[in-house]
Coordinates of C-alpha atoms in Angstrom, one line a residue:
M67 CA -98.8 -56.4 61.9
N68 CA -96.0 -53.8 61.9
E69 CA -94.6 -55.0 65.3
I70 CA -91.7 -56.7 63.6
A71 CA -91.0 -53.5 61.6
R72 CA -90.6 -51.5 64.8
H73 CA -88.0 -54.0 66.1
I74 CA -86.1 -53.9 62.9
E75 CA -86.0 -50.1 62.8
N76 CA -84.8 -49.9 66.4
L77 CA -82.1 -52.5 65.9
L78 CA -80.8 -50.7 62.8
L79 CA -80.0 -47.7 64.9
E80 CA -77.1 -49.6 66.5
H81 CA -76.4 -52.3 64.0
K82 CA -75.5 -52.4 60.3
C83 CA -77.4 -55.7 59.7
V84 CA -80.5 -57.3 61.2
I85 CA -81.6 -60.8 60.1
V86 CA -85.2 -62.0 60.2
P87 CA -85.1 -65.8 60.3
H88 CA -86.7 -67.5 57.3
L89 CA -87.1 -64.1 55.5
G90 CA -83.8 -62.3 54.9
G91 CA -81.4 -59.7 56.2
F92 CA -81.7 -55.9 56.2
V93 CA -78.3 -54.2 55.6
T94 CA -77.5 -50.5 56.0
Q95 CA -75.0 -48.3 54.2
Y96 CA -74.2 -44.6 54.2
V97 CA -74.9 -42.5 51.1
S98 CA -72.6 -39.4 50.6
A99 CA -73.9 -35.9 50.2
R100 CA -74.7 -35.1 46.6
C101 CA -75.6 -32.1 44.3
I102 CA -78.6 -32.0 42.0
E103 CA -77.8 -29.4 39.4
D104 CA -81.2 -29.3 37.7
E105 CA -83.0 -28.5 41.0
K106 CA -80.1 -26.4 42.4
L107 CA -79.9 -28.4 45.6
F108 CA -77.2 -29.9 47.9
L109 CA -78.7 -33.0 49.5
P110 CA -77.2 -34.1 52.9
P111 CA -75.8 -37.6 53.5
Y112 CA -78.3 -40.2 54.7
R113 CA -78.4 -43.8 55.8
S114 CA -80.0 -46.2 53.3
V115 CA -81.0 -49.9 53.8
G116 CA -81.1 -52.9 51.5
F117 CA -82.5 -56.4 51.7
N118 CA -80.7 -59.7 51.1
P119 CA -83.0 -62.7 51.0
Q120 CA -79.9 -65.0 51.3
L121 CA -79.2 -63.9 54.9
I122 CA -81.6 -66.3 56.7
V123 CA -79.3 -67.6 59.5
N124 CA -80.5 -66.3 62.8
D125 CA -78.0 -63.8 64.3
G126 CA -80.0 -63.5 67.6
L127 CA -80.5 -59.7 67.4
L128 CA -84.3 -59.9 66.7
V129 CA -84.8 -62.6 69.3
Q130 CA -83.1 -60.5 72.0
S131 CA -85.2 -57.5 71.1
Y132 CA -88.4 -59.5 71.4
M133 CA -87.3 -61.0 74.7
R134 CA -86.5 -57.6 76.2
V135 CA -89.9 -56.2 75.2
Y136 CA -92.2 -59.1 76.0
D137 CA -90.1 -60.8 78.8
T138 CA -90.5 -64.2 77.2
S139 CA -88.3 -67.3 77.0
Y140 CA -86.2 -68.1 74.0
T141 CA -88.6 -70.8 72.8
E142 CA -91.6 -68.6 73.1
T143 CA -89.8 -65.7 71.3
I144 CA -88.8 -68.0 68.4
Q145 CA -92.4 -69.0 68.0
M146 CA -93.6 -65.4 68.0
I147 CA -91.1 -64.4 65.3
E148 CA -92.0 -67.4 63.2
D149 CA -95.7 -66.4 63.5
A150 CA -94.9 -62.8 62.5
V151 CA -92.9 -63.9 59.5
F152 CA -95.7 -66.3 58.4
N153 CA -98.3 -63.5 58.6
L154 CA -95.9 -61.2 56.6
K155 CA -95.5 -63.8 53.9
T156 CA -99.2 -64.4 53.8
E157 CA -100.0 -60.7 53.2
L158 CA -97.3 -60.6 50.6
Q159 CA -98.9 -63.4 48.6
Q160 CA -102.4 -61.9 49.0
N161 CA -101.6 -58.2 48.3
G162 CA -98.2 -58.4 46.5
C163 CA -96.5 -56.0 48.9
Y164 CA -95.9 -55.3 52.6
E165 CA -94.9 -52.0 54.1
L166 CA -92.3 -52.0 56.9
N167 CA -92.8 -48.6 58.6
G168 CA -89.6 -46.6 58.9
V169 CA -87.7 -49.2 56.8
G170 CA -89.2 -49.7 53.3
T171 CA -91.6 -51.7 51.2
L172 CA -91.2 -55.4 50.5
S173 CA -92.9 -56.9 47.4
L174 CA -93.2 -60.2 45.6
N175 CA -92.6 -60.5 41.9
I176 CA -93.9 -63.0 39.4
D177 CA -91.0 -65.4 39.9
G178 CA -91.6 -65.5 43.6
R179 CA -88.6 -63.4 44.5
Y180 CA -88.5 -60.5 46.9
N181 CA -88.1 -56.9 45.8
F182 CA -87.3 -54.3 48.4
R183 CA -87.6 -50.5 48.0
P184 CA -86.2 -48.4 50.9
I185 CA -87.9 -45.3 52.1
N186 CA -86.7 -42.2 50.2
S187 CA -85.6 -40.2 53.3
G188 CA -83.4 -43.0 54.6
I189 CA -83.6 -44.8 58.0
L190 CA -83.0 -43.0 61.3
A191 CA -79.4 -42.0 62.0
P192 CA -78.7 -39.9 65.1
E193 CA -75.4 -38.6 63.7
L194 CA -77.2 -37.2 60.7
F195 CA -80.3 -35.9 62.5
G196 CA -81.4 -32.4 61.5
L197 CA -79.5 -32.1 58.2
D198 CA -81.6 -30.6 55.5
A199 CA -81.2 -29.8 51.8
I200 CA -79.4 -26.5 50.9
P201 CA -80.4 -24.5 47.9
I202 CA -77.6 -23.3 45.5
Q203 CA -77.6 -19.6 44.7
E204 CA -75.9 -18.3 41.5
L205 CA -73.4 -15.5 41.7
K206 CA -73.5 -14.1 38.2
E207 CA -73.7 -10.4 39.3
K208 CA -70.7 -10.8 41.6
R209 CA -68.7 -12.4 38.8
V210 CA -69.4 -9.5 36.4
A211 CA -68.4 -7.0 39.1
L212 CA -65.1 -8.9 39.7
R213 CA -64.2 -8.8 36.0
S214 CA -64.8 -5.1 35.8
Q215 CA -62.5 -4.4 38.7
E216 CA -59.8 -6.6 37.2
A217 CA -60.1 -4.7 33.9
T218 CA -59.4 -1.3 35.6
I219 CA -56.1 -2.5 37.2
P220 CA -53.1 -1.8 34.9
N221 CA -51.0 -4.7 34.0
K222 CA -47.6 -4.0 35.5
K223 CA -44.6 -6.2 34.7
N224 CA -41.6 -6.5 37.0
Y225 CA -38.3 -7.3 35.6
T226 CA -35.3 -8.7 37.5
I227 CA -31.7 -8.2 36.3
S228 CA -29.1 -10.6 37.7
I229 CA -25.5 -9.4 37.9
N230 CA -22.5 -11.6 38.5
R231 CA -20.6 -9.6 41.1
E232 CA -17.5 -11.8 40.9
L233 CA -17.2 -11.2 37.1
I234 CA -17.5 -7.4 37.7
N235 CA -14.8 -7.5 40.4
Y236 CA -12.4 -9.5 38.2
T237 CA -13.0 -7.1 35.2
A238 CA -12.6 -4.0 37.3
A239 CA -9.3 -5.3 38.8
A240 CA -8.0 -6.0 35.3
I241 CA -8.9 -2.5 34.1
I242 CA -7.3 -0.9 37.1
A243 CA -4.1 -2.9 36.7
I244 CA -3.9 -1.9 33.0
V245 CA -4.5 1.8 33.7
C246 CA -2.0 1.9 36.5
Y247 CA 0.6 0.2 34.4
F248 CA 0.1 2.6 31.5
F249 CA 0.4 5.5 33.9
V250 CA 3.8 4.2 35.1
W251 CA 4.9 3.4 31.6
G252 CA 4.0 6.9 30.4
D253 CA 6.3 8.4 33.0
S254 CA 9.1 6.1 32.0
F255 CA 8.6 7.2 28.3
I256 CA 9.2 10.8 29.1
L257 CA 12.5 10.0 30.9
N258 CA 13.7 7.6 28.3
N259 CA 13.3 8.1 24.5
D260 CA 13.9 4.5 23.8
S261 CA 10.3 3.2 23.8
Q262 CA 10.9 -0.2 22.1
P263 CA 11.8 -2.1 25.2
H264 CA 8.8 -0.7 27.2
Q265 CA 6.3 -1.5 24.4
A266 CA 7.6 -5.1 24.3
A267 CA 7.2 -5.5 28.0
V268 CA 3.6 -4.0 28.1
V269 CA 2.0 -6.4 25.6
P270 CA 2.9 -9.7 27.4
L271 CA 1.6 -8.3 30.7
V272 CA -1.7 -7.2 29.3
E273 CA -2.2 -10.6 27.6
H274 CA -1.3 -12.4 30.8
I275 CA -3.8 -10.3 32.9
D276 CA -6.6 -10.9 30.3
K277 CA -5.9 -14.6 30.2
E278 CA -5.8 -14.9 34.0
V279 CA -9.1 -13.0 34.4
D280 CA -10.8 -15.1 31.7
V281 CA -9.6 -18.4 33.3
K282 CA -10.8 -17.3 36.8
V283 CA -14.2 -16.3 35.5
K284 CA -14.7 -19.5 33.5
D285 CA -13.6 -21.6 36.5
T286 CA -16.0 -19.8 38.8
L287 CA -18.9 -20.2 36.4
A288 CA -18.2 -23.8 35.8
H289 CA -17.9 -24.5 39.5
K290 CA -21.2 -22.9 40.3
Q291 CA -22.9 -24.7 37.4
R292 CA -21.6 -28.0 38.7
K293 CA -22.9 -27.2 42.2
V294 CA -26.4 -26.4 40.8
T295 CA -26.5 -29.5 38.7
D296 CA -25.4 -31.7 41.6
L297 CA -28.1 -30.1 43.9
I298 CA -30.8 -30.6 41.3
T299 CA -29.8 -34.3 40.8
V300 CA -29.7 -35.0 44.6
N301 CA -33.1 -33.3 45.1
K302 CA -34.7 -35.2 42.2
Q303 CA -33.3 -38.5 43.6
V304 CA -34.7 -37.8 47.1
E305 CA -38.1 -36.9 45.7
E306 CA -38.2 -40.1 43.6
D307 CA -37.1 -42.3 46.6
H308 CA -39.7 -40.6 48.8
H309 CA -42.4 -41.1 46.2
Q310 CA -41.5 -44.7 45.6
Q311 CA -41.6 -45.4 49.4
A312 CA -44.9 -43.7 49.7
T313 CA -46.5 -45.7 46.9
N314 CA -45.1 -49.0 48.0
V315 CA -46.8 -48.9 51.5
P316 CA -50.4 -50.1 51.3
T317 CA -52.7 -48.6 53.9
S318 CA -55.9 -50.6 53.3
Y319 CA -57.5 -53.2 51.1
Y320 CA -61.0 -54.0 49.8
T321 CA -63.2 -57.0 50.3
I322 CA -66.8 -58.2 49.5
V323 CA -69.2 -58.3 52.5
L324 CA -71.7 -61.2 52.2
A325 CA -73.1 -61.2 55.8
S326 CA -73.0 -58.9 58.8
S327 CA -73.7 -59.1 62.5
V328 CA -73.6 -62.9 62.6
N329 CA -72.2 -65.0 65.4
K330 CA -69.1 -67.1 65.0
K331 CA -70.9 -70.4 64.7
N332 CA -73.2 -69.2 61.9
A333 CA -70.4 -67.4 60.2
K334 CA -68.2 -70.6 60.2
A335 CA -71.2 -72.6 58.8
F336 CA -71.7 -70.0 56.0
I337 CA -68.0 -70.1 55.1
K338 CA -68.0 -73.9 55.1
Q339 CA -70.9 -73.9 52.7
L340 CA -69.1 -71.4 50.4
R341 CA -65.9 -73.5 50.3
S342 CA -67.9 -76.7 49.6
D343 CA -69.3 -74.9 46.5
G344 CA -65.8 -73.8 45.3
F345 CA -65.5 -70.3 46.9
Q346 CA -62.3 -70.8 48.8
E347 CA -61.6 -67.1 49.8
G348 CA -64.4 -66.7 52.4
K349 CA -63.3 -65.5 55.8
I350 CA -64.5 -63.9 59.0
L351 CA -63.8 -60.2 59.7
S352 CA -64.1 -59.7 63.4
K353 CA -64.6 -56.4 65.2
P354 CA -65.9 -55.5 68.6
K355 CA -69.5 -56.6 68.8
M356 CA -69.5 -57.3 65.0
N357 CA -68.7 -60.4 62.9
R358 CA -68.9 -60.2 59.1
V359 CA -68.5 -62.9 56.5
V360 CA -66.4 -61.5 53.7
Y361 CA -64.9 -62.8 50.5
G362 CA -61.6 -62.0 48.8
K363 CA -58.9 -59.4 49.4
Y364 CA -58.3 -56.8 46.7
A365 CA -55.9 -53.9 46.3
T366 CA -58.5 -51.5 44.8
A367 CA -62.2 -51.0 44.9
Q368 CA -62.4 -51.5 41.1
E369 CA -60.9 -55.0 41.5
A370 CA -63.3 -55.8 44.3
Q371 CA -66.3 -54.6 42.2
K372 CA -65.1 -56.6 39.2
A373 CA -65.0 -59.8 41.3
L374 CA -68.4 -59.0 42.8
T375 CA -69.9 -58.6 39.4
L376 CA -68.3 -61.9 38.3
H377 CA -69.9 -63.8 41.2
K378 CA -73.3 -62.1 41.0
Q379 CA -74.6 -65.2 39.2
D380 CA -74.5 -66.9 42.6
S381 CA -77.4 -65.9 44.8
R382 CA -75.2 -65.4 47.9
F383 CA -73.4 -62.5 46.1
E384 CA -76.5 -60.7 44.9
Q385 CA -76.7 -58.4 47.9
G386 CA -73.0 -58.2 48.5
W387 CA -71.3 -54.9 48.9
I388 CA -67.7 -53.5 48.9
L389 CA -65.9 -52.6 52.2
Q390 CA -62.6 -50.8 52.7
V391 CA -60.6 -52.5 55.5
P392 CA -57.7 -50.7 57.2
K393 CA -54.3 -52.5 57.1
L394 CA -54.3 -53.3 60.8
S395 CA -57.8 -55.1 60.7
N396 CA -57.9 -58.6 62.0
L397 CA -58.7 -60.6 58.8

């Protein structure tokens, strides 16, 4: 009875979606690593699987798997799969649930709808094989020791004194000029008793030197201040332009995945049905060995999730999920 489960498990190793005709599709997704604080554990990433009863169009993967194993014709293989699905549904109606080994448990509720519970450990994923949970160890003792060491280190403060060398040079030159002039004037006073002309000549010279030094110092400081202001303005403008250019270049967008691993013919039929029901944004996202039926094109994951929630009332969107698509993808 679990023969069909073995085929599904093997196909999910290489494909993200496997459709069982007249039953539904099994879709995989990766779950990131997470931390459980109460149990003090880091859990590794794993590969989970979901079930979408709306994906009933045959994608050919299960048929090819049966044909390789049993070496049967296409017609015989289709009949074998239909018989297996019939037996599965019969057991569901009799027992209420059916366990797909290595995949999960399928059950039938009161309303006649399918409920699927994946296995807790996740399905097989070779790239995640061997990863196990990691316990978290507290470091309280090390933290206390670190604080005690920090308390013993004296708090030293370093002070920096800035000196304007040009201002000192101008001031020193002015003082030297004044001293030299007084020295010459003193000698002249000894030789000539008439001091009134000398005194009248000294005062204008001192005032002229002070004014010249003051003007040069102010001009130098103003020139430097203008250079610093211009440099800050240019740097700020460059940073704003760079930031604006970086924010204006989109690198990816988000879309809603409705079906995976379907051939072009079935995908076009699905999109035609969507558009006939008023959903005009259905498209085919093609990649090597993979065709997906997607809906919409959104700038952020929040916008895509909002649209998915809005359309959940339609059964074709119940098992939809969000996919981030690079800018260069062929959509």
